[in-house]
Amino acid sequence: MTIHRPTIDRPMPAGQVGRSVPRLEARQKVTGRADYVHNLVVPRMLYCKVVRSTVPHGRILSIDTSAAEALEGVYRVVTADDIRTVVPNPFYGPAFHDQPVLAVEKVRHVGEPVVAVLAEDPYVAAEAAQLVTVEYEPMEAVFDEIEAMTSTAVVHEVLKPAGTFPDLKHLVGRRDTNIALDYRLRRGDVDAAFAAADHVFAHEFKTQQVMHTPLEPMVSLAEPGEDTLTIHTASQSPSFVRIEIARLLGWPENRVRVKVPHLGGGFGAKLYIKLEALVACLALLVRRPVKWSLTMEEQFYTITKHASTFRIESAVDKEGRVTGRRCEVFWNGGAYADIGPRVTQKSGFTAPGPYDIDNVSIDSYALYTNRPPAGALRGFGIPQLVWAYESHTDLIARGLGLDPVAFRRKNLLRDGRPQATGTPVRDAAIEGVLDDIAARMAWETPFDRGSGPVKRGRGIAVGFKASIAPTTSVAIVNVAADGSANLYLSTVDMGQGSDTAMAQIVAETLTLRTEDVKVVHPDTDVTPYDMATLGSRSTFHAGNAVKLAAEHARDQIAALAASLGLPPGSNYAPADLFKKKYGMQAGNIIGVGTYIPEYKSPAPETGLSDNVTPFWMVGGTGVEIEVDTETGHVRILRMVNACDLGRPLNPKIVETQISGAALMQLGFTMFENMDLDDGQVTNASLADYKIPGMHDVPDQMESVITEAEQKSGPYGAKGVGESATFGVSPAIANAIHDAVGVRLTEMPLTPQAVFRALREAELNSSTTSA
Amino acid sequence: MRGFELVHPGSLADAIGLLDTDDDTVRPFSGGTALMLMMKTGVFRPSRLVHLGRIGDAYSEITASPAGGLRIGAMATLSALEHSPEVIRVAPVVARAMTRLANVRVRNVACVGGNLAHGDPHMDLPPVLAALGGSVSVAGPQGTRDVAVEKLFSGYYETVLGRGELITDVVLPSQRGWSSAYLKCTTRSADDWPALGVAVSLRIEGGAISEARVVVSAATEILTRLTTAESALTGAAADESTFARACEAAAAEAEMVEDARGSADYKTQLLRVYLRRALTQAVQDGAVS
Amino acid sequence: MDASETVKKIRFTLNGRPVSATVESHVDLVDLLRRFDLGGARESCGQGLCGCCTVVVDGVAMSGCLTLAQLVDGKRVDTIEGLDQTGALSPVQQAFIDEGAFQCGFCTPGFVLMTHQLLERNPDPSEPEIRDYLAGNLCRCAAYPEIIRAVKSAASRMRASAAA
């Protein structure tokens, strides 16, 4: 494998931002000493094991816990009735308060927690859980998102909007249906555009349900105090956990302490509130610390990525300009809404893609079904959309006999032009990303198409994403009397390198070495509010807060210098100032920064807003592939991923983010798939649910940091955790089409699917010619 | 998986004695990689595990016979097979198959005997050994017997091994003059369980195939010898048209099982393609001397 | 079953130090190491597929989650924590840092130990050999390109210092 190293080397004045500093915690990670909740043990701790629903939808008729309780070593067996003695209304969730801590009266998906068993020995807890028997009266279930639109099986009889987030305030859902949210956008006159079109293209694309499979399986540990509760949790959103647990308990926020050490991967699985509600209730119920660790298998029943169906239709004029687009997107949210409604809206409004289209209509539906719940997974719905609109775009170009890159160039959204919502696009290097990929792949030059049964092809795709808003980040920088600094921040470093990037921002601003900045891990007793580590928001949102905090500290140091009689611009070390002021090494300077970007919610009727996002992420992929026409096997020879991430804070970490995101999406594209049988996941283990390994990495991987700047970002930077996922799936499908002339419209793109399509095409052409 | 007894017999006879019981919660334990999975998921709850690690070093030896065959102790690890100079010389196809079998850690502890006795049709080793004409020596309360590897499996995860019986050795007949290949195919990630495994062994004399063995696994419920494909090969020239006939015969003969790795039809197509490729490779690699 | 038949006292060498423990038959090697406060081997997939629980027993790598603790009686057990006992990182560890060959770090100890195993047996592996050897370790952050670079870099450092 050859790796192209972008030569972006333009550090800022202090030399800290733009420098490829190794991760601050690197030594802890290579020595196995990094702390994860996975390894945490506290005195008097009990282990929890839950008994899970075996039916997809059903009323609970009876629960028999007697055999489990009789097993030696079992401390307690807990049902929803017990939970209610601690939390009278035990329902949680970020968008709807729809998810019970333990199932109440009915179950809505296979694998839903029904009973919790506590024991000092985890093996005893596991054995006892198998001794609990639950009787269900099965109810009609619905699994498919399209069927859920009209199904007589209704997953939730009552809808309970949470009202937590301003962008989801209008959430009401539709009673007696499975529609948790329908987002609509209307801009221009779509019907007129289609009536006047020279060409109309309509397609339907589907994606499958997949899982994040973080290698540190989800885990939380709650420790009760006298009138406090401490939760150690592998969470991407400690601030949200604190607020949600306080709400459930009816406590003030300050009595709930949430601590997050390193995370063994998150990818969206560990967002909002997951295991924390149950461990909190259990710990308060038994007045002992309780730890709940999921197995890999259990993760598949906890949170997943939305399966989806996307119907997309375009009106195109004779010059090859897209004049109108209709989008209908159906998101399979599973049994509990989690953050699905936000996926539905936030991703929904970019469904027409990064194209300049005057007339657009979008309908995006969050649907309840009896599958395991779906939430955020690296891209927040965007990969599902890009898969559809970039496959569609390629089909239009082919239909018109135009080069796919030239056709995209003709229609791309350019700086200052309004996106579907009406928000003008700024600082989004959509064309730059496309150009970088095309240049790397030498798109204009002839391409070797292979010989014999092995055909070669290439494909390209670009996508974009709006960032999250409204949202708040707060940071505190504490400069000690020797000039070293601590950064207090509730952003979670789950591997993306945020600790290092944030330390670089502090170091740049205070003219320190990055290595001399210590980042204090999230501890809500100590670190200030940060909405969550999601949606590639940290670099921009938290980064801006950190920069403001560091500037605040820097200004106070300057003021201290002035108060000590030093003329402005004089050269001094902060340590000398402290010594001069206090007569010894003493004191602190505390800088605080709060960042809240401007935002305007889409109008409920039209879905329009002139300021729908603080920034845009752009990512694209180009691939060269080989298709074995005898078996349908696709081999990816080369993959180029380019992203606009503004100016990179740490180029090396950014490259790893780019290739890592693309490889994860490669798994979702080619083979990852939760096989469901009547709501049960039949491949809930890494033996049968395959994720990419060494041999799945393309022969040649290239990560490209597109020349760009996010003017409103800290030192010109913005996030990149998700951007390289956008283009992967359609680029591969487009390349398959290029290689062998068949189009796949459903993921994953398995060899069998390719082979079947080839066979069908063969049959069609022989019947046509006959 | 709590509360079982882990015992360490010091001889084969003691091990057989401990296993001579109707209690199916008593099982032999060698590398343990397969049993541990079943225990961790609660599929198997043992009362006693009879660990075979101390029955004697002789049972992990690999020796080449002067005639060009091989004797492999059942307690030899898969890694030992992979790196054994004897295996590489006498049956190079076996060593090659190891490099993509499970992973290094599993190969380091999993043993040949357990790999065969587990009866999992997705394993790579059984079809290779069957194609090479291998047999196993079995010792039990009633004495010893030999069973051809191709006759060892009686069903999905089932073998013909009786109460108290253990595989002690794998015996390969002389490989001289035989050209062999094993190919497997995955349809999800590259290192998935195979959707299909196909092993071939040919004896080619003067450009014609005098003897052939064709074995399919993973796609079928149990490892299966494809005799009509073998007939199509035997006596014919080792060329493309013969291989094409053999592949069609194999496709008509093999009973494929649909699962998450592919439909029966698709696996049949894979067999057509991979059998041809395996035959071609066997010819290309040439005979063992 | 009587506890005396399921519980056993074992003695083994842990990162060069003789130790003993009394363990039940069902306890696996990851559990056992936890009792010695060693957290570098972690159970993730529980099936020997991901390599997060890699432990080296008598010089041979195995999956701690599939190894019964009683079976290491009398053996030498080496873990990731043993690599830098002198205070200096191993060349492999240093190469992983220099190449940025990880993100979340959860799988990293397994990759580092397996890389040591590979380089002990094959000091100059080709890229296909690296891929084959490490195919049994999974990294969900997919830092594979960087890991391959780190293995190559560690190999050349180790060859250089062996030649010196």
CSV table of N, CA and C in Angstrom, one decimal, chain A residues 461-501:
chain,number,residue,atom,x,y,z
A,461,ALA,N,-17.7,10.5,-6.1
A,461,ALA,CA,-18.9,11.1,-5.4
A,461,ALA,C,-18.5,12.1,-4.4
A,462,VAL,N,-19.3,13.1,-4.2
A,462,VAL,CA,-19.1,14.1,-3.2
A,462,VAL,C,-20.3,14.4,-2.4
A,463,GLY,N,-20.1,14.7,-1.1
A,463,GLY,CA,-21.3,15.0,-0.3
A,463,GLY,C,-21.0,16.1,0.7
A,464,PHE,N,-22.0,16.6,1.3
A,464,PHE,CA,-21.8,17.6,2.3
A,464,PHE,C,-22.8,17.5,3.4
A,465,LYS,N,-22.5,18.2,4.5
A,465,LYS,CA,-23.3,18.1,5.7
A,465,LYS,C,-23.3,19.4,6.4
A,466,ALA,N,-24.4,19.7,7.0
A,466,ALA,CA,-24.6,20.9,7.8
A,466,ALA,C,-24.1,20.5,9.2
A,467,SER,N,-23.5,21.4,9.9
A,467,SER,CA,-23.1,21.1,11.3
A,467,SER,C,-24.3,21.3,12.2
A,468,ILE,N,-24.0,21.0,13.5
A,468,ILE,CA,-25.1,21.1,14.4
A,468,ILE,C,-25.3,22.5,15.0
A,469,ALA,N,-26.5,22.8,15.2
A,469,ALA,CA,-26.8,24.1,15.9
A,469,ALA,C,-28.3,24.0,16.3
A,470,PRO,N,-28.8,24.6,17.3
A,470,PRO,CA,-28.0,25.5,18.2
A,470,PRO,C,-27.3,24.6,19.2
A,471,THR,N,-26.2,25.0,19.7
A,471,THR,CA,-25.4,24.2,20.6
A,471,THR,C,-24.4,25.1,21.3
A,472,THR,N,-24.0,24.6,22.5
A,472,THR,CA,-23.2,25.5,23.3
A,472,THR,C,-22.0,24.7,23.8
A,473,SER,N,-20.8,25.3,23.8
A,473,SER,CA,-19.6,24.8,24.4
A,473,SER,C,-19.0,25.8,25.3
A,474,VAL,N,-18.5,25.3,26.5
A,474,VAL,CA,-17.9,26.1,27.4
A,474,VAL,C,-16.5,25.5,27.8
A,475,ALA,N,-15.5,26.3,27.9
A,475,ALA,CA,-14.2,25.8,28.2
A,475,ALA,C,-13.5,26.7,29.3
A,476,ILE,N,-12.7,26.1,30.1
A,476,ILE,CA,-11.9,26.9,31.1
A,476,ILE,C,-10.4,26.6,30.9
A,477,VAL,N,-9.6,27.6,30.8
A,477,VAL,CA,-8.2,27.5,30.8
A,477,VAL,C,-7.6,28.0,32.1
A,478,ASN,N,-6.8,27.2,32.8
A,478,ASN,CA,-6.3,27.6,34.0
A,478,ASN,C,-4.8,27.7,33.9
A,479,VAL,N,-4.2,28.9,34.0
A,479,VAL,CA,-2.8,29.1,33.9
A,479,VAL,C,-2.2,29.1,35.3
A,480,ALA,N,-1.3,28.1,35.5
A,480,ALA,CA,-0.7,28.0,36.8
A,480,ALA,C,0.5,29.0,37.0
A,481,ALA,N,1.0,29.1,38.2
A,481,ALA,CA,2.0,30.1,38.5
A,481,ALA,C,3.3,29.9,37.8
A,482,ASP,N,3.5,28.7,37.3
A,482,ASP,CA,4.8,28.4,36.5
A,482,ASP,C,4.5,28.6,35.0
A,483,GLY,N,3.3,29.0,34.6
A,483,GLY,CA,3.0,29.3,33.2
A,483,GLY,C,2.4,28.1,32.5
A,484,SER,N,2.4,26.9,33.1
A,484,SER,CA,1.8,25.7,32.5
A,484,SER,C,0.3,25.9,32.6
A,485,ALA,N,-0.4,25.1,31.7
A,485,ALA,CA,-1.9,25.4,31.7
A,485,ALA,C,-2.6,24.0,31.7
A,486,ASN,N,-3.8,24.1,32.4
A,486,ASN,CA,-4.8,23.0,32.3
A,486,ASN,C,-6.0,23.5,31.5
A,487,LEU,N,-6.5,22.6,30.7
A,487,LEU,CA,-7.7,22.9,30.0
A,487,LEU,C,-8.8,22.0,30.5
A,488,TYR,N,-9.9,22.6,31.0
A,488,TYR,CA,-11.1,21.9,31.5
A,488,TYR,C,-12.1,21.9,30.5
A,489,LEU,N,-12.5,20.7,30.0
A,489,LEU,CA,-13.4,20.7,28.9
A,489,LEU,C,-14.2,19.4,28.9
A,490,SER,N,-15.5,19.4,28.6
A,490,SER,CA,-16.3,18.2,28.6
A,490,SER,C,-16.4,17.5,27.3
A,491,THR,N,-15.6,17.9,26.3
A,491,THR,CA,-15.5,17.2,25.0
A,491,THR,C,-14.8,15.9,25.3
A,492,VAL,N,-15.3,14.8,24.7
A,492,VAL,CA,-14.7,13.5,24.9
A,492,VAL,C,-13.8,13.1,23.8
A,493,ASP,N,-12.5,12.7,24.2
A,493,ASP,CA,-11.6,12.2,23.3
A,493,ASP,C,-11.8,10.7,23.1
A,494,MET,N,-12.5,10.3,22.1
A,494,MET,CA,-12.9,8.9,21.9
A,494,MET,C,-11.9,8.3,20.9
A,495,GLY,N,-10.8,9.0,20.6
A,495,GLY,CA,-9.9,8.5,19.6
A,495,GLY,C,-9.6,9.4,18.5
A,496,GLN,N,-10.6,10.4,18.4
A,496,GLN,CA,-10.4,11.4,17.3
A,496,GLN,C,-9.3,12.4,17.5
A,497,GLY,N,-8.8,12.4,18.7
A,497,GLY,CA,-7.6,13.3,19.0
A,497,GLY,C,-8.0,14.7,19.4
A,498,SER,N,-9.2,14.9,20.0
A,498,SER,CA,-9.6,16.2,20.4
A,498,SER,C,-8.8,16.8,21.5
A,499,ASP,N,-8.3,15.9,22.5
A,499,ASP,CA,-7.5,16.4,23.6
A,499,ASP,C,-6.3,17.1,23.0
A,500,THR,N,-5.6,16.5,22.0
A,500,THR,CA,-4.4,17.0,21.4
A,500,THR,C,-4.7,18.3,20.6
A,501,ALA,N,-5.8,18.3,19.8
A,501,ALA,CA,-6.1,19.4,19.0
A,501,ALA,C,-6.5,20.6,19.9
